[in-house]
């Protein structure tokens, strides 16, 4: 710097250069990075799925992190049928009430997950006293009772519901679940109508995984079109977003978001995580009923993630958020399926007892390089909406 430059800088530091004096920041106080929810405040909501340790008060560190970083929450398990309605006529709302109260206390957009699914639903729902399949009318009545009771309890408080989860096969056809075989394909429409009856103000979503693959994506588009043609109140599509480093491609994701947005519904990423471990299966997806046996080669980093992988994960997250930001006007929310790597379901699915690294916060709750990479893509941080890098 020249002598004149130095003098100017000195004057500026003293605030003697008219209106353009810089704000003084004490050198000792490093600027803390902005929170995710603030960095994307004008772009989309940023959410996290919570397990009961967070809202029961058992895990105060995670609860603080959630308060700081997120403005939407999803319940990882406490609103699933087996949790909230374990026996005929017996509802257990304790944990779900605490979940909703936590969200309200912090002014968050509270999500309900999920009303009609084939997993984590007790067998009695589909059976009579002799263990035989119930009639269509009985199952519809049970579904209606469940939805009116659960959605009705949180009317006006749970703002959006995953009404139907995972109704489609990978080829886009209807999945032959007990819902489908006993009621018929119209169980999906019925579930949305009952949810709307219980809370006409709530957003109502169809939610699924692997929808980035063309056949399943087309199945979702056809399903939503059918529902819309019948006047069924579906307001959004949830892309679960259980990703890997090499799947889906940015193009697949881009095409999928555009295809759903073109239906005139809200689009959201509802269960984001990125699996960095060797794949146990060839197919993509998140079918919780699938399991693979533990083998040492499937768990290569039990102590720590190597730096090269940490960087690959950061690049991957930058790419994904680059696509999300490109679709800022179409995506209303991006929710992570968990808070820190320690609590992620990916440590136990599809292989039990692994050490996975799928989220933005490490096992101590510290932001990872992937967190910084995501912030760099945020419009409020000066990032452009151009797609960043390529997928790793
Ligand atoms: C998972 C939970 O994270 C686990 O704790 C539970 O054991 C199984 O379900 N798709 C969904 C979520 O819609 O409900 C699943 O959550 C993950 C896959």
CSV table of C-alpha atoms in Angstrom, one decimal, residues 43-391:
chain,number,residue,atom,x,y,z
A,43,UNK,CA,-35.2,-18.3,-0.6
A,44,UNK,CA,-36.9,-21.2,1.2
A,45,UNK,CA,-37.5,-22.5,4.7
A,46,UNK,CA,-34.7,-24.7,6.1
A,47,UNK,CA,-35.8,-27.5,8.3
A,48,UNK,CA,-34.6,-30.5,10.3
A,49,UNK,CA,-36.3,-33.8,11.3
A,50,UNK,CA,-36.2,-34.1,15.1
A,51,UNK,CA,-36.1,-37.3,17.2
A,52,UNK,CA,-37.7,-37.2,20.6
A,53,UNK,CA,-34.4,-36.5,22.4
A,54,UNK,CA,-34.4,-33.0,21.0
A,55,UNK,CA,-37.9,-31.9,22.1
A,56,UNK,CA,-38.1,-34.0,25.3
A,57,UNK,CA,-35.3,-31.9,26.8
A,58,UNK,CA,-32.8,-34.9,26.8
A,59,UNK,CA,-30.5,-33.4,24.2
A,60,UNK,CA,-30.2,-29.7,25.0
A,61,UNK,CA,-27.2,-29.2,22.7
A,62,UNK,CA,-29.1,-30.4,19.6
A,63,UNK,CA,-32.1,-28.4,20.7
A,64,UNK,CA,-30.0,-25.2,20.8
A,65,UNK,CA,-28.5,-26.0,17.4
A,66,UNK,CA,-32.0,-26.5,16.0
A,67,UNK,CA,-33.2,-23.2,17.4
A,68,UNK,CA,-30.2,-21.4,15.9
A,69,UNK,CA,-30.2,-22.9,12.5
A,70,UNK,CA,-33.7,-24.0,11.4
A,71,UNK,CA,-37.1,-22.4,10.9
A,72,UNK,CA,-39.1,-25.6,10.2
A,73,UNK,CA,-39.2,-29.0,11.9
A,74,UNK,CA,-40.4,-32.5,10.9
A,75,UNK,CA,-41.0,-35.3,13.3
A,76,UNK,CA,-38.7,-38.2,12.6
A,77,UNK,CA,-41.0,-40.8,14.2
A,78,UNK,CA,-43.5,-39.5,16.8
A,79,UNK,CA,-46.4,-38.8,14.3
A,80,UNK,CA,-46.2,-42.1,12.5
A,81,UNK,CA,-49.1,-44.4,13.0
A,82,UNK,CA,-47.3,-46.9,15.3
A,83,UNK,CA,-46.2,-44.1,17.6
A,84,UNK,CA,-49.4,-42.1,17.8
A,85,UNK,CA,-52.0,-44.8,17.4
A,86,UNK,CA,-50.4,-48.1,18.6
A,87,UNK,CA,-53.6,-50.0,19.4
A,88,UNK,CA,-57.2,-49.8,18.2
A,89,UNK,CA,-58.8,-46.7,19.8
A,90,UNK,CA,-55.7,-45.9,21.8
A,91,UNK,CA,-53.9,-42.7,20.8
A,92,UNK,CA,-50.7,-41.6,22.5
A,93,UNK,CA,-50.1,-37.9,21.9
A,94,UNK,CA,-47.5,-37.2,24.6
A,95,UNK,CA,-44.4,-37.1,22.4
A,96,UNK,CA,-46.2,-35.5,19.5
A,97,UNK,CA,-47.6,-32.8,21.7
A,98,UNK,CA,-44.1,-32.0,22.9
A,99,UNK,CA,-42.9,-31.9,19.3
A,100,UNK,CA,-45.5,-29.4,18.2
A,101,UNK,CA,-45.0,-27.3,21.3
A,102,UNK,CA,-41.3,-27.1,20.6
A,103,UNK,CA,-41.9,-25.8,17.1
A,104,UNK,CA,-44.5,-23.3,18.3
A,105,UNK,CA,-42.2,-22.0,21.1
A,106,UNK,CA,-39.6,-21.2,18.5
A,107,UNK,CA,-42.0,-19.9,15.8
A,108,UNK,CA,-41.2,-22.7,13.4
A,109,UNK,CA,-43.2,-24.0,10.4
A,110,UNK,CA,-44.3,-27.4,11.9
A,111,UNK,CA,-44.6,-30.4,9.6
A,112,UNK,CA,-46.6,-33.6,10.3
A,113,UNK,CA,-45.2,-36.9,9.0
A,114,UNK,CA,-46.9,-39.1,8.0
A,115,UNK,CA,-50.6,-40.1,7.9
A,116,UNK,CA,-50.9,-43.0,5.4
A,117,UNK,CA,-47.9,-45.3,4.8
A,118,UNK,CA,-47.3,-49.0,4.7
A,119,UNK,CA,-44.3,-48.9,7.1
A,120,UNK,CA,-44.3,-48.2,10.8
A,121,UNK,CA,-48.1,-48.9,10.7
A,122,UNK,CA,-49.3,-51.7,13.1
A,123,UNK,CA,-50.7,-54.9,11.5
A,124,UNK,CA,-54.0,-54.5,13.4
A,125,UNK,CA,-54.9,-51.6,11.1
A,126,UNK,CA,-55.3,-54.0,8.2
A,127,UNK,CA,-56.7,-57.0,10.1
A,128,UNK,CA,-59.9,-58.1,11.8
A,129,UNK,CA,-60.0,-59.9,15.2
A,130,UNK,CA,-59.1,-63.2,13.4
A,131,UNK,CA,-56.1,-61.8,11.7
A,132,UNK,CA,-58.0,-61.7,8.3
A,133,UNK,CA,-57.8,-58.7,6.0
A,134,UNK,CA,-60.5,-56.2,6.8
A,135,UNK,CA,-63.1,-55.0,4.2
A,136,UNK,CA,-62.6,-51.8,2.1
A,137,UNK,CA,-65.2,-50.0,4.2
A,138,UNK,CA,-63.6,-50.9,7.5
A,139,UNK,CA,-60.2,-49.8,6.4
A,140,UNK,CA,-61.5,-46.5,5.0
A,141,UNK,CA,-63.3,-45.9,8.3
A,142,UNK,CA,-60.1,-46.6,10.2
A,143,UNK,CA,-58.2,-44.3,8.0
A,144,UNK,CA,-60.8,-41.5,8.4
A,145,UNK,CA,-60.8,-41.9,12.2
A,146,UNK,CA,-57.0,-41.7,12.3
A,147,UNK,CA,-56.7,-38.7,10.1
A,148,UNK,CA,-59.5,-36.8,11.7
A,149,UNK,CA,-58.2,-37.5,15.2
A,150,UNK,CA,-54.5,-36.7,14.4
A,151,UNK,CA,-54.9,-33.8,12.0
A,152,UNK,CA,-57.8,-32.4,14.0
A,153,UNK,CA,-55.8,-32.3,17.2
A,154,UNK,CA,-53.2,-30.1,15.6
A,155,UNK,CA,-55.5,-28.1,13.4
A,156,UNK,CA,-54.0,-24.7,12.6
A,157,UNK,CA,-50.7,-25.7,14.4
A,158,UNK,CA,-49.2,-28.3,12.2
A,159,UNK,CA,-49.0,-26.3,9.0
A,160,UNK,CA,-48.2,-29.0,6.4
A,161,UNK,CA,-48.8,-32.8,6.4
A,162,UNK,CA,-47.1,-35.6,4.5
A,163,UNK,CA,-50.5,-37.1,3.8
A,164,UNK,CA,-49.5,-40.1,1.8
A,165,UNK,CA,-45.9,-41.5,1.9
A,166,UNK,CA,-44.3,-43.7,-0.8
A,167,UNK,CA,-47.4,-44.9,-2.7
A,168,UNK,CA,-45.4,-45.7,-5.9
A,169,UNK,CA,-43.0,-48.4,-7.1
A,170,UNK,CA,-39.7,-47.5,-8.7
A,171,UNK,CA,-41.4,-48.1,-12.2
A,172,UNK,CA,-44.0,-45.5,-11.3
A,173,UNK,CA,-46.9,-47.9,-10.8
A,174,UNK,CA,-49.0,-48.1,-7.7
A,175,UNK,CA,-47.3,-50.0,-4.9
A,176,UNK,CA,-49.3,-53.0,-3.8
A,177,UNK,CA,-49.5,-52.1,-0.1
A,178,UNK,CA,-52.3,-53.2,2.2
A,179,UNK,CA,-53.8,-49.8,1.6
A,180,UNK,CA,-53.9,-50.3,-2.1
A,181,UNK,CA,-55.0,-54.0,-2.2
A,182,UNK,CA,-57.7,-53.5,0.4
A,183,UNK,CA,-59.1,-50.1,-0.5
A,184,UNK,CA,-57.9,-49.7,-4.1
A,185,UNK,CA,-55.9,-47.0,-5.8
A,186,UNK,CA,-58.4,-44.3,-4.6
A,187,UNK,CA,-57.0,-44.6,-1.0
A,188,UNK,CA,-54.7,-41.8,-1.9
A,189,UNK,CA,-57.5,-39.4,-2.9
A,190,UNK,CA,-59.5,-40.4,0.2
A,191,UNK,CA,-56.5,-39.7,2.5
A,192,UNK,CA,-56.2,-36.2,1.1
A,193,UNK,CA,-59.9,-35.5,1.4
A,194,UNK,CA,-60.0,-36.6,5.0
A,195,UNK,CA,-57.0,-34.5,5.8
A,196,UNK,CA,-58.6,-31.5,4.2
A,197,UNK,CA,-61.8,-32.1,6.1
A,198,UNK,CA,-59.8,-32.2,9.4
A,199,UNK,CA,-57.8,-29.0,8.7
A,200,UNK,CA,-58.8,-27.0,5.6
A,201,UNK,CA,-55.9,-24.6,6.2
A,202,UNK,CA,-53.1,-27.1,6.2
A,203,UNK,CA,-50.8,-27.8,3.2
A,204,UNK,CA,-51.2,-31.4,2.1
A,205,UNK,CA,-48.3,-33.2,0.4
A,206,UNK,CA,-47.5,-36.4,-1.5
A,207,UNK,CA,-44.0,-37.5,-0.4
A,208,UNK,CA,-41.7,-40.1,-1.9
A,209,UNK,CA,-38.1,-41.2,-2.6
A,210,UNK,CA,-36.1,-41.9,-5.9
A,211,UNK,CA,-38.5,-39.6,-7.8
A,212,UNK,CA,-35.4,-38.2,-9.6
A,213,UNK,CA,-35.4,-41.4,-11.7
A,214,UNK,CA,-37.5,-40.9,-14.8
A,215,UNK,CA,-40.0,-43.7,-14.4
A,216,UNK,CA,-40.9,-42.9,-10.9
A,217,UNK,CA,-40.9,-39.1,-11.6
A,218,UNK,CA,-43.4,-39.8,-14.4
A,219,UNK,CA,-45.5,-41.9,-12.0
A,220,UNK,CA,-45.7,-39.0,-9.5
A,221,UNK,CA,-46.6,-36.5,-12.2
A,222,UNK,CA,-49.4,-38.9,-13.4
A,223,UNK,CA,-50.7,-39.4,-9.9
A,224,UNK,CA,-50.8,-35.7,-9.1
A,225,UNK,CA,-52.6,-35.0,-12.4
A,226,UNK,CA,-55.2,-37.7,-11.6
A,227,UNK,CA,-55.7,-36.2,-8.1
A,228,UNK,CA,-56.0,-32.7,-9.5
A,229,UNK,CA,-58.5,-33.8,-12.2
A,230,UNK,CA,-60.7,-35.3,-9.5
A,231,UNK,CA,-60.5,-32.0,-7.4
A,232,UNK,CA,-58.4,-33.6,-4.6
A,233,UNK,CA,-56.8,-31.0,-2.4
A,234,UNK,CA,-53.1,-31.8,-2.9
A,235,UNK,CA,-50.9,-28.8,-2.4
A,236,UNK,CA,-47.4,-30.0,-2.6
A,237,UNK,CA,-45.0,-32.8,-3.6
A,238,UNK,CA,-42.2,-33.8,-1.2
A,239,UNK,CA,-38.9,-35.0,-2.7
A,240,UNK,CA,-37.4,-37.0,0.1
A,241,UNK,CA,-33.8,-36.4,-1.0
A,242,UNK,CA,-32.0,-39.4,0.5
A,243,UNK,CA,-28.9,-38.9,-1.8
A,244,UNK,CA,-25.5,-40.4,-2.4
A,245,UNK,CA,-22.4,-38.7,-3.7
A,246,UNK,CA,-23.1,-40.0,-7.2
A,247,UNK,CA,-26.9,-40.0,-7.3
A,248,UNK,CA,-29.0,-38.2,-8.5
A,249,UNK,CA,-27.2,-36.1,-11.1
A,250,UNK,CA,-27.9,-32.3,-11.0
A,251,UNK,CA,-29.7,-32.7,-14.3
A,252,UNK,CA,-32.1,-35.4,-12.8
A,253,UNK,CA,-32.8,-33.2,-9.8
A,254,UNK,CA,-33.3,-30.1,-12.0
A,255,UNK,CA,-35.7,-32.0,-14.3
A,256,UNK,CA,-37.6,-33.4,-11.3
A,257,UNK,CA,-38.1,-30.0,-9.5
A,258,UNK,CA,-39.2,-28.4,-12.8
A,259,UNK,CA,-41.7,-31.3,-13.6
A,260,UNK,CA,-43.4,-31.1,-10.2
A,261,UNK,CA,-43.4,-27.3,-10.2
A,262,UNK,CA,-45.1,-27.3,-13.6
A,263,UNK,CA,-48.1,-29.1,-11.9
A,264,UNK,CA,-48.7,-25.9,-10.0
A,265,UNK,CA,-48.0,-27.5,-6.6
A,266,UNK,CA,-45.4,-26.5,-4.0
A,267,UNK,CA,-42.2,-28.5,-4.2
A,268,UNK,CA,-40.0,-29.3,-1.2
A,269,UNK,CA,-37.0,-31.3,-0.3
A,270,UNK,CA,-38.3,-33.1,2.8
A,271,UNK,CA,-35.6,-35.6,4.0
A,272,UNK,CA,-32.2,-34.5,2.8
A,273,UNK,CA,-29.1,-36.4,3.6
A,274,UNK,CA,-26.0,-37.6,1.6
A,275,UNK,CA,-24.7,-41.1,2.2
A,276,UNK,CA,-21.0,-41.2,1.8
A,277,UNK,CA,-20.5,-44.9,2.6
A,278,UNK,CA,-20.1,-47.8,0.1
A,279,UNK,CA,-23.6,-48.8,-1.1
A,280,UNK,CA,-25.0,-52.0,0.2
A,281,UNK,CA,-27.5,-52.3,-2.8
A,282,UNK,CA,-27.4,-51.5,-6.5
A,283,UNK,CA,-30.7,-49.6,-6.5
A,284,UNK,CA,-31.1,-46.1,-5.1
A,285,UNK,CA,-33.8,-45.3,-2.6
A,286,UNK,CA,-34.9,-45.3,1.0
A,287,UNK,CA,-37.1,-48.3,1.5
A,288,UNK,CA,-36.9,-48.7,5.3
A,289,UNK,CA,-38.0,-52.3,5.0
A,290,UNK,CA,-34.8,-53.2,3.2
A,291,UNK,CA,-31.8,-54.4,5.3
A,292,UNK,CA,-28.3,-55.5,4.5
A,293,UNK,CA,-25.9,-57.4,6.8
A,294,UNK,CA,-23.0,-55.5,8.3
A,295,UNK,CA,-19.6,-56.2,6.8
A,296,UNK,CA,-16.4,-54.3,7.6
A,297,UNK,CA,-15.9,-53.1,4.1
A,298,UNK,CA,-19.2,-51.3,4.3
A,299,UNK,CA,-18.0,-49.3,7.3
A,300,UNK,CA,-14.6,-47.9,6.2
A,301,UNK,CA,-14.4,-44.8,8.4
A,302,UNK,CA,-15.5,-45.8,12.0
A,303,UNK,CA,-13.2,-43.1,13.6
A,304,UNK,CA,-13.3,-40.1,11.2
A,305,UNK,CA,-14.1,-39.1,7.7
A,306,UNK,CA,-10.9,-38.6,5.6
A,307,UNK,CA,-10.4,-35.1,4.5
A,308,UNK,CA,-10.8,-36.0,0.8
A,309,UNK,CA,-14.2,-37.4,1.5
A,310,UNK,CA,-15.1,-34.4,3.7
A,311,UNK,CA,-14.3,-32.2,0.7
A,312,UNK,CA,-16.3,-34.4,-1.7
A,313,UNK,CA,-19.3,-34.1,0.6
A,314,UNK,CA,-18.9,-30.3,0.7
A,315,UNK,CA,-18.8,-30.1,-3.1
A,316,UNK,CA,-21.8,-32.4,-3.4
A,317,UNK,CA,-23.8,-30.2,-1.0
A,318,UNK,CA,-22.8,-27.1,-2.9
A,319,UNK,CA,-24.0,-28.7,-6.1
A,320,UNK,CA,-27.4,-29.8,-4.6
A,321,UNK,CA,-28.0,-26.3,-3.0
A,322,UNK,CA,-26.9,-24.7,-6.3
A,323,UNK,CA,-29.8,-26.6,-8.0
A,324,UNK,CA,-32.2,-25.7,-5.1
A,325,UNK,CA,-31.3,-22.0,-5.4
A,326,UNK,CA,-31.8,-22.0,-9.1
A,327,UNK,CA,-35.4,-23.2,-8.4
A,328,UNK,CA,-35.8,-20.7,-5.5
A,329,UNK,CA,-39.3,-19.6,-6.7
A,330,UNK,CA,-40.5,-23.2,-6.9
A,331,UNK,CA,-39.0,-24.8,-3.7
A,332,UNK,CA,-40.7,-23.7,-0.5
A,333,UNK,CA,-38.6,-25.7,2.0
A,334,UNK,CA,-35.4,-27.8,2.3
A,335,UNK,CA,-35.5,-30.1,5.3
A,336,UNK,CA,-32.6,-32.3,6.5
A,337,UNK,CA,-33.4,-35.7,7.9
A,338,UNK,CA,-31.7,-35.2,11.2
A,339,UNK,CA,-29.6,-32.6,12.9
A,340,UNK,CA,-26.0,-34.0,13.5
A,341,UNK,CA,-24.3,-37.0,12.1
A,342,UNK,CA,-24.6,-38.7,15.5
A,343,UNK,CA,-28.4,-38.9,15.3
A,344,UNK,CA,-28.8,-39.8,11.6
A,345,UNK,CA,-30.9,-42.8,10.7
A,346,UNK,CA,-28.2,-43.5,8.1
A,347,UNK,CA,-25.9,-44.9,10.8
A,348,UNK,CA,-28.4,-47.9,11.0
A,349,UNK,CA,-30.0,-48.1,7.6
A,350,UNK,CA,-29.7,-50.0,5.4
A,351,UNK,CA,-26.8,-51.6,7.3
A,352,UNK,CA,-26.9,-51.6,11.1
A,353,UNK,CA,-24.1,-50.1,13.3
A,354,UNK,CA,-22.2,-48.0,10.7
A,355,UNK,CA,-20.5,-44.6,11.1
A,356,UNK,CA,-22.0,-42.4,8.5
A,357,UNK,CA,-21.5,-38.7,7.8
A,358,UNK,CA,-24.6,-37.5,5.9
A,359,UNK,CA,-25.5,-34.1,7.5
A,360,UNK,CA,-24.0,-30.6,7.9
A,361,UNK,CA,-23.1,-30.9,11.6
A,362,UNK,CA,-20.6,-33.4,13.0
A,363,UNK,CA,-21.0,-35.7,16.0
A,364,UNK,CA,-20.1,-32.8,18.3
A,365,UNK,CA,-22.6,-30.5,16.6
A,366,UNK,CA,-19.9,-28.5,14.9
A,367,UNK,CA,-20.5,-27.2,11.3
A,368,UNK,CA,-18.6,-29.3,8.7
A,369,UNK,CA,-17.0,-28.0,5.5
A,370,UNK,CA,-20.3,-28.9,3.9
A,371,UNK,CA,-22.1,-26.3,6.0
A,372,UNK,CA,-19.7,-23.6,4.7
A,373,UNK,CA,-20.2,-24.8,1.2
A,374,UNK,CA,-24.0,-24.6,1.5
A,375,UNK,CA,-23.7,-21.0,3.0
A,376,UNK,CA,-21.5,-20.0,0.1
A,377,UNK,CA,-24.3,-20.9,-2.3
A,378,UNK,CA,-26.9,-18.9,-0.4
A,379,UNK,CA,-28.1,-15.7,-2.3
A,380,UNK,CA,-27.8,-13.6,0.9
A,381,UNK,CA,-24.1,-14.5,1.1
A,382,UNK,CA,-23.3,-13.1,-2.3
A,383,UNK,CA,-23.4,-16.5,-3.9
A,384,UNK,CA,-24.9,-16.5,-7.4
A,385,UNK,CA,-27.8,-18.7,-8.5
A,386,UNK,CA,-25.6,-20.3,-11.1
A,387,UNK,CA,-25.0,-24.0,-10.5
A,388,UNK,CA,-21.8,-24.4,-8.6
A,389,UNK,CA,-19.3,-27.1,-9.6
A,390,UNK,CA,-20.3,-30.5,-10.7
A,391,UNK,CA,-21.5,-33.4,-8.5
